Coordinates of C-alpha atoms and ligand atoms in Angstrom, one line a residue:
X1228 CA 145.8 98.5 243.6
X1229 CA 144.4 97.8 240.1
X1230 CA 143.5 94.1 239.6
X1231 CA 145.3 92.4 236.7
X1232 CA 142.1 90.7 235.6
X1233 CA 138.4 91.5 235.9
X1234 CA 135.0 90.6 234.5
X1235 CA 134.5 93.9 232.8
X1236 CA 137.1 96.7 232.0
X1237 CA 135.4 100.0 231.1
X1238 CA 137.7 102.4 229.3
X1239 CA 136.7 106.0 229.9
X1240 CA 134.8 107.3 232.9
X1241 CA 132.8 110.0 231.1
X1242 CA 129.1 110.7 230.6
X1243 CA 128.4 107.1 229.4
X1244 CA 131.3 105.1 230.9
X1245 CA 130.8 106.2 234.5
X1246 CA 127.2 105.0 234.2
X1247 CA 128.1 101.6 232.7
X1248 CA 130.7 101.0 235.4
X1249 CA 128.4 102.1 238.2
X1250 CA 125.4 100.1 237.1
X1251 CA 127.5 96.9 236.4
X1252 CA 129.3 97.1 239.8
X1253 CA 125.9 97.6 241.5
X1254 CA 124.7 94.5 239.8
X1255 CA 127.6 92.6 241.3
X1256 CA 129.9 92.5 238.3
X1257 CA 133.6 93.1 239.0
X1258 CA 134.5 96.3 237.1
X1259 CA 137.8 98.2 236.6
X1260 CA 137.1 101.7 235.3
X1261 CA 140.2 103.0 233.4
X1262 CA 140.2 106.8 233.1
X1263 CA 143.0 108.8 231.5
X1264 CA 142.3 111.9 233.6
X1265 CA 142.3 112.5 237.3
X1266 CA 139.7 111.4 239.8
X1267 CA 139.4 114.0 242.6
X1268 CA 137.5 111.6 244.9
X1269 CA 134.0 111.8 246.2
X1270 CA 132.3 115.2 245.9
X1271 CA 131.9 115.4 249.7
X1272 CA 135.7 115.3 250.1
X1273 CA 135.9 118.8 248.6
X1274 CA 138.9 118.2 246.4
X1275 CA 137.3 119.0 243.0
X1276 CA 138.7 122.2 241.3
X1277 CA 136.4 125.2 241.7
X1278 CA 136.4 125.8 237.9
X1279 CA 135.1 122.3 237.3
X1280 CA 132.4 122.7 239.8
X1281 CA 131.2 126.2 238.8
X1282 CA 128.2 125.7 236.4
X1283 CA 128.0 129.4 235.5
X1284 CA 130.5 129.0 232.6
X1285 CA 132.2 126.3 230.6
X1286 CA 135.3 124.9 232.3
X1287 CA 138.5 124.9 230.1
X1288 CA 141.1 123.1 232.2
X1289 CA 141.4 119.2 231.9
X1290 CA 141.0 119.3 228.1
X1291 CA 142.6 116.8 225.7
X1292 CA 143.6 119.8 223.4
X1293 CA 142.3 118.5 220.1
X1294 CA 142.5 121.0 217.3
X1295 CA 142.6 121.3 213.5
X1296 CA 145.8 123.2 213.2
X1297 CA 145.9 126.0 210.6
X1298 CA 142.9 126.1 208.2
X1299 CA 143.0 128.4 205.1
X1300 CA 140.5 131.2 205.3
X1301 CA 139.3 130.9 208.9
X1302 CA 140.4 130.5 212.5
X1303 CA 141.5 126.9 213.4
X1304 CA 139.0 124.6 215.0
X1305 CA 139.3 123.5 218.6
X1306 CA 137.5 120.4 219.6
X1307 CA 137.0 120.4 223.3
X1308 CA 136.9 117.0 225.2
X1309 CA 137.5 116.6 228.9
X1310 CA 140.2 114.4 230.4
X1311 CA 138.9 113.9 233.9
X1312 CA 136.6 111.5 235.7
X1313 CA 133.1 112.4 234.6
X1314 CA 134.4 113.2 231.1
X1315 CA 132.7 116.1 229.3
X1316 CA 129.9 116.1 231.9
X1317 CA 132.5 117.5 234.2
X1318 CA 133.3 120.6 232.1
X1319 CA 130.2 121.2 229.9
X1320 CA 127.4 123.7 229.9
X1321 CA 125.2 121.4 232.0
X1322 CA 122.2 122.0 229.8
X1323 CA 119.9 118.9 229.9
X1324 CA 118.0 118.0 226.7
X1325 CA 116.5 114.9 225.2
X1326 CA 115.7 115.6 221.6
X1327 CA 112.6 114.5 219.9
X1328 CA 110.9 111.0 219.8
X1329 CA 111.5 110.9 216.0
X1330 CA 115.2 110.9 216.6
X1331 CA 115.5 107.5 218.3
X1332 CA 112.7 105.8 216.4
X1333 CA 114.6 106.7 213.2
X1334 CA 117.6 104.6 214.3
X1335 CA 115.5 101.5 213.7
X1336 CA 117.4 99.4 216.3
X1337 CA 116.0 96.9 218.8
X1338 CA 115.9 98.3 222.3
X1339 CA 116.5 101.9 221.1
X1340 CA 113.0 103.0 220.0
X1341 CA 111.8 106.1 221.9
X1342 CA 109.3 104.0 223.9
X1343 CA 112.1 101.6 225.0
X1344 CA 114.2 104.6 226.1
X1345 CA 111.6 106.7 227.9
X1346 CA 112.2 104.9 231.3
X1347 CA 115.9 105.3 230.8
X1348 CA 115.6 109.0 230.1
X1349 CA 113.4 109.4 233.2
X1350 CA 116.1 107.6 235.2
X1351 CA 118.9 109.7 233.7
X1352 CA 117.1 112.9 234.5
X1353 CA 116.5 111.8 238.0
X1354 CA 120.1 110.7 238.7
X1355 CA 121.5 113.8 237.1
X1356 CA 119.2 116.0 239.3
X1357 CA 117.8 117.7 236.2
X1358 CA 115.4 120.6 236.8
X1359 CA 114.2 123.6 234.8
X1360 CA 115.2 127.1 235.9
X1361 CA 112.1 128.9 237.2
X1362 CA 111.1 132.5 236.3
X1363 CA 112.4 134.0 239.5
X1364 CA 115.9 132.7 238.6
X1365 CA 116.0 134.4 235.2
X1366 CA 119.1 136.6 234.8
X1367 CA 118.5 140.2 233.7
X1368 CA 119.5 139.3 230.2
X1369 CA 117.5 136.1 230.0
X1370 CA 114.4 137.7 231.5
X1371 CA 114.6 140.1 228.5
X1372 CA 115.0 137.1 226.1
X1373 CA 111.8 135.6 227.4
X1374 CA 110.0 138.9 226.8
X1375 CA 111.6 139.2 223.3
X1376 CA 110.5 135.7 222.4
X1377 CA 106.9 136.4 223.6
X1378 CA 106.7 139.6 221.5
X1379 CA 108.2 137.8 218.5
X1380 CA 105.3 135.3 218.6
X1381 CA 107.1 132.2 220.0
X1382 CA 105.1 129.7 222.0
X1383 CA 106.5 129.9 225.6
X1384 CA 107.0 126.5 227.2
X1385 CA 107.9 125.5 230.8
X1386 CA 109.3 122.1 229.9
X1387 CA 111.8 122.0 227.1
X1388 CA 113.2 118.6 228.2
X1389 CA 110.4 116.6 226.6
X1390 CA 110.6 113.9 223.9
X1391 CA 107.2 114.9 222.5
X1392 CA 107.6 118.7 222.5
X1393 CA 108.1 120.7 219.3
X1394 CA 108.6 124.5 218.5
X1395 CA 108.8 126.5 221.7
X1396 CA 110.9 128.9 223.7
X1397 CA 111.6 128.9 227.4
X1398 CA 114.0 128.5 230.4
X1399 CA 116.4 125.6 230.0
X1400 CA 116.6 122.5 232.0
X1401 CA 120.0 121.9 233.7
X1402 CA 121.9 119.4 235.8
X1403 CA 123.1 122.1 238.2
X1404 CA 122.8 121.6 242.0
X1405 CA 123.4 124.8 244.0
X1406 CA 125.5 126.3 241.2
X1407 CA 127.5 123.1 240.9
X1408 CA 127.8 121.3 237.5
X1409 CA 126.4 117.9 238.4
X1410 CA 128.7 115.4 236.6
X1411 CA 128.3 111.6 236.2
X1412 CA 131.0 110.9 238.7
X1413 CA 128.9 112.6 241.4
X1414 CA 125.6 111.2 240.2
X1415 CA 126.6 107.6 239.5
X1416 CA 130.0 106.8 241.0
X1417 CA 129.9 108.5 244.4
X1418 CA 127.1 106.3 245.7
X1419 CA 129.1 103.1 245.0
X1420 CA 132.7 104.2 245.5
X1421 CA 133.0 101.9 248.5
X1422 CA 131.7 98.8 246.7
X1423 CA 134.4 96.1 246.3
X1424 CA 133.2 95.4 242.8
X1425 CA 134.4 98.8 241.5
X1426 CA 138.0 99.8 241.0
X1427 CA 138.7 103.2 239.5
X1428 CA 142.1 103.4 237.8
X1429 CA 142.5 107.1 237.2
X1430 CA 145.4 108.8 235.3
X1431 CA 145.6 105.6 233.3
X1432 CA 145.7 105.9 229.6
X1433 CA 144.3 102.9 227.6
X1434 CA 146.6 102.2 224.7
X1435 CA 145.1 99.2 222.9
X1436 CA 143.1 96.0 223.3
X1437 CA 145.0 92.7 222.7
X1438 CA 143.1 89.6 221.4
X1439 CA 144.6 86.4 222.8
X1440 CA 143.5 82.8 222.7
X1441 CA 142.1 83.0 226.2
X1442 CA 140.4 86.4 225.9
X1443 CA 140.9 90.1 225.7
X1444 CA 143.2 92.5 227.6
X1445 CA 143.7 96.2 227.6
X1446 CA 147.2 97.7 227.7
X1447 CA 147.4 100.6 230.1
X1448 CA 150.0 103.4 230.5
X1449 CA 150.1 104.8 234.1
X1450 CA 152.8 106.1 236.5
X1451 CA 155.4 106.0 233.8
X1452 CA 154.9 102.2 233.2
X1453 CA 152.8 99.9 231.2
X1454 CA 150.5 97.0 232.4
X1455 CA 147.6 94.9 231.2
X1456 CA 144.2 94.1 232.5
X1457 CA 142.6 90.9 231.2
X1458 CA 138.8 91.0 231.1
X1459 CA 135.8 88.9 229.8
X1460 CA 134.4 92.0 228.2
X1461 CA 136.0 95.3 227.4
X1462 CA 133.7 98.3 227.2
X1463 CA 135.1 101.2 225.2
X1464 CA 133.6 104.5 226.4
X1465 CA 136.4 106.8 225.6
X1466 CA 134.3 109.3 223.7
X1467 CA 133.8 110.2 220.0
X1468 CA 137.5 110.7 219.3
X1469 CA 139.0 108.4 221.9
X1470 CA 136.9 105.3 221.1
X1471 CA 137.6 105.0 217.4
X1472 CA 141.3 105.7 218.2
X1473 CA 141.5 102.8 220.6
X1474 CA 139.7 100.5 218.2
X1475 CA 142.1 101.5 215.4
X1476 CA 145.2 101.0 217.6
X1477 CA 143.7 97.6 218.5
X1478 CA 143.6 96.6 214.8
X1479 CA 139.9 97.2 214.3
X1480 CA 139.4 99.4 211.3
X1481 CA 140.3 99.7 207.6
X1482 CA 143.2 97.3 207.0
X1483 CA 145.1 99.5 204.5
X1484 CA 144.8 102.6 206.7
X1485 CA 145.9 100.6 209.8
X1486 CA 149.0 99.1 208.0
X1487 CA 149.9 102.6 206.8
X1488 CA 150.3 103.8 210.5
X1489 CA 152.1 100.6 211.6
X1490 CA 149.1 98.7 213.2
X1491 CA 148.5 95.1 212.3
X1492 CA 144.8 94.6 211.2
X1493 CA 142.8 92.2 213.4
X1494 CA 139.2 93.0 212.4
X1495 CA 138.3 94.4 209.0
X1496 CA 135.9 97.2 209.9
X1497 CA 136.3 100.1 207.4
X1498 CA 133.7 102.4 209.0
X1499 CA 135.5 102.8 212.3
X1500 CA 136.1 106.6 212.7
X1501 CA 133.7 107.6 209.9
X1502 CA 130.2 109.1 210.3
X1503 CA 131.6 111.8 212.6
X1504 CA 129.0 114.6 212.8
X1505 CA 128.0 117.4 215.1
X1506 CA 125.5 120.3 215.2
X1507 CA 127.1 123.2 213.3
X1508 CA 126.5 126.6 215.0
X1509 CA 126.8 130.3 214.2
X1510 CA 125.6 133.4 216.0
X1511 CA 124.3 136.9 215.7
X1512 CA 125.2 139.3 218.5
X1513 CA 125.5 142.8 219.9
X1514 CA 127.5 144.8 222.5
X1515 CA 125.7 145.2 225.9
X1516 CA 124.4 148.6 226.9
X1517 CA 125.8 150.1 230.1
X1518 CA 122.4 149.6 231.7
X1519 CA 122.4 145.9 231.0
X1520 CA 126.0 145.6 232.3
X1521 CA 125.0 147.3 235.5
X1522 CA 122.0 145.0 235.9
X1523 CA 124.3 141.9 235.4
X1524 CA 126.9 143.2 237.8
X1525 CA 124.2 143.7 240.5
X1526 CA 122.9 140.2 239.8
X1527 CA 126.4 138.8 240.0
X1528 CA 126.9 140.4 243.4
X1529 CA 123.7 138.7 244.5
X1530 CA 124.6 135.2 243.3
X1531 CA 124.6 132.7 240.4
X1532 CA 124.3 134.2 236.9
X1533 CA 124.5 131.6 234.2
X1534 CA 125.6 132.8 230.8
X1535 CA 123.2 130.4 229.1
X1536 CA 119.6 130.0 230.4
X1537 CA 117.0 130.2 227.6
X1538 CA 116.4 128.1 224.5
X1539 CA 114.2 128.2 221.4
X1540 CA 113.4 125.3 219.2
X1541 CA 112.3 126.2 215.7
X1542 CA 111.7 124.8 212.2
X1543 CA 113.7 126.0 209.3
X1544 CA 112.5 125.8 205.7
X1545 CA 114.3 122.4 205.6
X1546 CA 112.3 120.8 208.4
X1547 CA 110.2 118.6 206.1
X1548 CA 109.2 116.3 209.0
X1549 CA 107.5 119.2 210.7
X1550 CA 109.7 118.9 213.8
X1551 CA 112.2 121.6 214.9
X1552 CA 115.6 121.4 213.3
X1553 CA 117.0 124.6 215.0
X1554 CA 118.2 125.5 218.4
X1555 CA 118.4 129.2 219.1
X1556 CA 120.0 130.0 222.5
X1557 CA 121.0 133.4 223.7
X1558 CA 124.2 133.6 225.6
X1559 CA 125.4 136.6 227.6
X1560 CA 128.8 137.0 229.1
X1561 CA 128.8 137.8 232.7
X1562 CA 132.4 139.0 232.4
X1563 CA 134.6 140.3 229.5
X1564 CA 136.7 137.2 229.5
X1565 CA 134.1 134.6 228.5
X1566 CA 133.6 132.8 225.2
X1567 CA 131.3 135.5 223.8
X1568 CA 134.0 138.1 224.3
X1569 CA 131.8 140.1 226.6
X1570 CA 128.9 140.3 224.0
X1571 CA 125.3 139.1 224.0
X1572 CA 124.7 136.6 221.2
X1573 CA 122.0 134.4 220.0
X1574 CA 123.6 131.1 219.0
X1575 CA 121.9 129.2 216.1
X1576 CA 122.5 125.5 215.7
X1577 CA 121.4 123.1 213.0
X1578 CA 120.1 120.1 214.9
X1579 CA 119.7 117.7 211.9
X1580 CA 123.1 117.9 210.3
X1581 CA 123.7 116.0 207.1
X1582 CA 127.5 116.7 206.8
X1583 CA 129.9 113.9 207.8
X1584 CA 133.6 113.8 208.7
X1585 CA 136.0 111.2 210.1
X1586 CA 138.6 110.6 212.8
X1587 CA 141.7 108.5 212.1
X1588 CA 144.8 107.8 214.1
X1589 CA 148.0 109.0 212.5
X1590 CA 150.3 106.8 214.5
X1591 CA 150.2 103.9 217.0
X1592 CA 151.3 106.2 219.8
X1593 CA 148.3 106.5 222.2
X1594 CA 149.4 110.1 223.2
X1595 CA 149.4 111.3 219.5
X1596 CA 146.4 113.3 218.5
X1597 CA 144.2 111.6 215.8
X1598 CA 143.5 113.4 212.6
X1599 CA 140.0 114.9 213.0
X1600 CA 138.1 116.2 210.0
X1601 CA 134.5 117.2 210.8
X1602 CA 133.5 118.3 207.4
X1603 CA 131.1 120.9 208.8
X1604 CA 128.8 122.3 206.1
X1605 CA 130.2 119.9 203.5
X1606 CA 126.9 118.2 202.6
X1607 CA 126.3 118.3 198.9
X1608 CA 122.9 119.9 199.0
X1609 CA 123.9 122.6 201.4
X1610 CA 121.1 121.5 203.8
X1611 CA 123.1 122.4 206.9
X1612 CA 124.0 125.9 205.5
X1613 CA 120.4 126.7 204.7
X1614 CA 119.2 125.7 208.1
X1615 CA 121.8 128.1 209.7
X1616 CA 120.8 130.9 207.3
X1617 CA 117.1 130.5 208.3
X1618 CA 118.1 130.4 211.9
X1619 CA 120.1 133.6 211.7
X1620 CA 117.0 135.4 210.3
X1621 CA 115.1 134.2 213.4
X1622 CA 118.0 135.3 215.7
X1623 CA 118.0 138.8 214.2
X1624 CA 114.2 139.0 214.7
X1625 CA 114.6 138.1 218.4
X1626 CA 117.4 140.7 218.8
X1627 CA 115.3 143.3 217.2
X1628 CA 112.4 142.9 219.8
X1629 CA 112.2 145.9 222.1
X1630 CA 113.1 143.9 225.2
X1631 CA 116.5 143.1 223.8
X1632 CA 117.0 146.1 221.4
X1633 CA 116.6 148.5 224.4
X1634 CA 119.4 146.7 226.3
X1635 CA 121.9 146.2 223.5
X1636 CA 123.8 148.5 221.2
X1637 CA 122.5 148.6 217.6
X1638 CA 124.8 147.1 215.0
X1639 CA 124.5 146.1 211.4
X1640 CA 122.7 142.7 210.9
X1641 CA 124.8 139.6 210.3
X1642 CA 126.0 138.8 206.8
X1643 CA 123.9 135.7 205.7
X1644 CA 126.0 134.9 202.7
X1645 CA 127.3 131.3 202.3
X1646 CA 130.9 132.6 202.4
X1647 CA 130.4 134.5 205.6
X1648 CA 128.8 131.6 207.3
X1649 CA 131.4 129.1 206.1
X1650 CA 134.1 131.4 207.5
X1651 CA 132.5 131.9 210.9
X1652 CA 130.7 128.6 211.5
X1653 CA 131.5 127.0 214.9
X1654 CA 130.2 123.9 216.6
X1655 CA 127.8 123.1 219.5
X1656 CA 130.3 120.7 221.3
X1657 CA 128.3 117.6 220.3
X1658 CA 130.3 115.3 218.1
X1659 CA 129.0 111.8 217.7
X1660 CA 128.8 108.7 215.5
X1661 CA 132.4 107.3 215.0
X1662 CA 131.5 103.7 215.9
X1663 CA 127.9 103.6 214.8
X1664 CA 125.4 100.9 215.5
X1665 CA 123.5 99.2 212.7
X1666 CA 122.0 95.9 211.7
X1667 CA 124.1 95.5 208.6
X1668 CA 127.8 94.8 209.5
X1669 CA 128.9 96.3 206.2
X1670 CA 127.2 99.6 207.0
X1671 CA 128.1 99.9 210.7
X1672 CA 130.7 99.2 213.3
X1673 CA 128.6 97.8 216.2
X1674 CA 125.4 95.8 216.6
X1675 CA 122.5 97.2 218.5
X1676 CA 124.0 96.0 221.8
X1677 CA 127.2 97.9 221.1
X1678 CA 129.2 94.8 220.3
X1679 CA 131.9 95.4 217.7
X1680 CA 131.0 93.3 214.6
X1681 CA 133.7 90.6 214.4
X1682 CA 135.0 91.3 218.0
X1683 CA 132.0 90.8 220.2
X1684 CA 133.9 90.8 223.5
X1685 CA 134.6 94.5 222.8
X1686 CA 131.5 96.6 223.4
X1687 CA 131.3 100.3 222.6
X1688 CA 129.2 102.4 225.0
X1689 CA 129.3 106.1 224.3
X1690 CA 128.0 108.7 221.8
X1691 CA 130.2 107.1 219.1
X1692 CA 127.4 104.6 218.8
X1693 CA 124.8 107.1 217.5
X1694 CA 124.0 106.5 213.8
X1695 CA 122.4 110.0 213.6
X1696 CA 122.7 112.7 216.3
X1697 CA 119.4 113.5 218.1
X1698 CA 118.0 117.1 218.1
X1699 CA 119.5 117.5 221.6
X1700 CA 122.5 118.5 223.5
X1701 CA 124.2 115.1 223.9
X1702 CA 125.0 114.7 227.6
X1703 CA 121.8 113.3 228.8
X1704 CA 121.6 111.1 225.6
X1705 CA 125.1 109.9 226.5
X1706 CA 123.9 109.0 230.0
X1707 CA 121.0 107.1 228.5
X1708 CA 123.5 105.2 226.3
X1709 CA 125.3 104.2 229.5
X1710 CA 122.1 103.0 231.1
X1711 CA 121.1 101.1 227.9
X1712 CA 124.4 99.4 227.5
X1713 CA 124.6 98.5 231.2
X1714 CA 121.2 96.9 231.0
X1715 CA 122.3 94.9 228.0
X1716 CA 125.5 93.8 229.7
X1717 CA 123.8 92.8 233.0
X1718 CA 121.1 90.9 231.1
X1719 CA 121.1 87.4 232.7
X1720 CA 120.0 86.0 229.4
X1721 CA 123.3 87.1 228.0
X1722 CA 126.2 85.4 229.6
X1723 CA 129.1 87.8 229.3
X1724 CA 131.7 85.1 229.1
X1725 CA 129.9 83.6 226.1
X1726 CA 130.1 86.9 224.3
X1727 CA 133.6 85.9 223.1
X1728 CA 132.2 83.0 221.2
X1729 CA 129.3 84.8 219.6
Ligands
FAD94 C1 132.7 122.3 226.3 C2 131.5 121.4 226.1 C3 130.2 121.9 226.5 C4 129.1 121.0 226.3 N1 127.9 121.4 226.8 C5 126.9 120.5 226.8 C6 125.7 120.8 227.5 O1 125.5 121.9 228.0 N2 124.7 119.9 227.5 C7 124.9 118.7 226.9 O2 123.9 117.9 226.9 N3 126.0 118.3 226.3 C8 127.1 119.2 226.3 N4 128.3 118.8 225.7 C9 128.4 117.5 225.1 C10 128.4 116.3 226.1 O3 129.0 116.7 227.3 C11 129.1 115.1 225.4 O4 128.4 114.8 224.3 C12 129.1 113.9 226.4 O5 129.7 114.2 227.6 C13 129.9 112.8 225.7 O6 129.9 111.7 226.5 P1 130.8 110.4 226.2 O7 130.6 109.5 227.4 O8 130.5 109.9 224.8 O9 132.3 111.0 226.2 P2 133.1 111.7 227.4 O10 132.2 112.3 228.4 O11 134.1 112.6 226.6 O12 133.9 110.6 228.1 C14 135.1 110.0 227.5 C15 136.0 109.7 228.7 O13 137.0 108.8 228.2 C16 138.3 109.2 228.6 N5 139.3 108.7 227.7 C17 139.4 109.0 226.4 N6 140.4 108.3 225.9 C18 140.9 107.5 226.8 C19 141.9 106.5 226.9 N7 142.7 106.2 225.8 N8 142.2 105.9 228.1 C20 141.4 106.2 229.2 N9 140.4 107.1 229.2 C21 140.2 107.7 228.0 C22 138.2 110.7 228.7 O14 139.2 111.3 229.5 C23 136.8 110.9 229.2 O15 136.7 111.0 230.6 C24 129.3 119.7 225.8 C25 130.6 119.2 225.5 C26 131.7 120.1 225.7 C27 133.1 119.6 225.3

């Protein structure tokens, strides 16, 4: 049974939230982890759906179903987010990346400099069982990509998951164990499921936080009823869309906007939901030759054939700091039904996006979808667009190398015009930034310890905190955020019960 009061309530058991809950419970803190999606129990019990376990392709069940609705001139956007214990780590591509040291140093926040984070990255990589694919595991398609990169003059590297590495191409690092996508529920929660300090309340939707004279409480909807859990500290780790929505439903946000949707303002924090950004992405692709299809079928019959396995980091003409601002990653469908529509593509992502959007609730109903406007490619100087154009030139160069050209069917090169790119741009599944940390309360939502300015018993602990996205896939950085926040919250110098007064 879920306790009605606890020391710490963590809302959201995803990439970051599962880590915070596990670390705090291990440190002896009473924790209730509130997760909207299902918990299928320990991995060893064998109850997790096969699609969630299979790391060969993205999982599509257990999604919140966020989308843009009709958009003039292009296909609607879908914004995938997992509703399950483990969060997006349970349905993502399981590619492990860390970005570049300049990324975290640029945040300028106490405790978040790259040298502060290095031990936490090491810990996260170990707990998530991250390893690089080795050459013997290269699929027929990705073996050709390595050859193509070599002949196109790329520097081939064996370790792409390195905060000090720059331009290079190689086999990816992944959190995949025997073909299983290793999510944070397996990595962090399974070892302490029997601990009395931890209660996992799954299929429990957090509605809002209530501020009373004696503390804070979170309102939950579960089993067709409502209840509250009082806590000394409430950690909000509901992800980039869920976290700002919970804060806004709790009265933390722009007062005029809140009143307009029927929420009484409690804390004037106009930037909640703003600074939404992501890596925009586009691709160049080709149909597979019969020969490559046969090679892939033979490999499939023999075992695990991931669609994504190699990655290049490159500089566009906009990379003024001399550090890569592009990811190029070939993806080859192993079947006709996958996301690439049975084609081989080189995806190109802008890793230093300048465009910004926002997420805002449209009603006080916790099941209602918030309004999400990503503003992809909306930056005034067209920085993000130019990075993608430069990246597409590199992608076409790669596809033209004999190792790939011989295995793919020749097609006209991709249209590099701004109109074509704006029409086809996609995303890399890495939205962040909607409750950003900062030192100036008028320019941020949270302080460097994740405490909401003006409501310090509420602590944000997920990718919403990022002021600027790193040049990395965001799962391992999310795990590191969980580690960092857990270390702050279990800091004996910081009495959690005193947080309310600070
Ligand atoms: C399809 C896809 C592929 C991706 N591929 C990769 C990849 O290969 N490598 C990589 O590094 N990154 C990848 N990412 C991105 C990465 O997985 C995310 O950035 C990361 O998981 C975000 O972690 P988080 O803790 O901020 O949020 P999440 O992991 O989304 O966790 C939020 C949790 O909160 C829960 N929640 C939300 N609202 C409520 C509420 N009201 N009440 C209770 N619970 C709630 C959610 O159900 C969820 O479990 C991918 C993402 C997607 C969607």
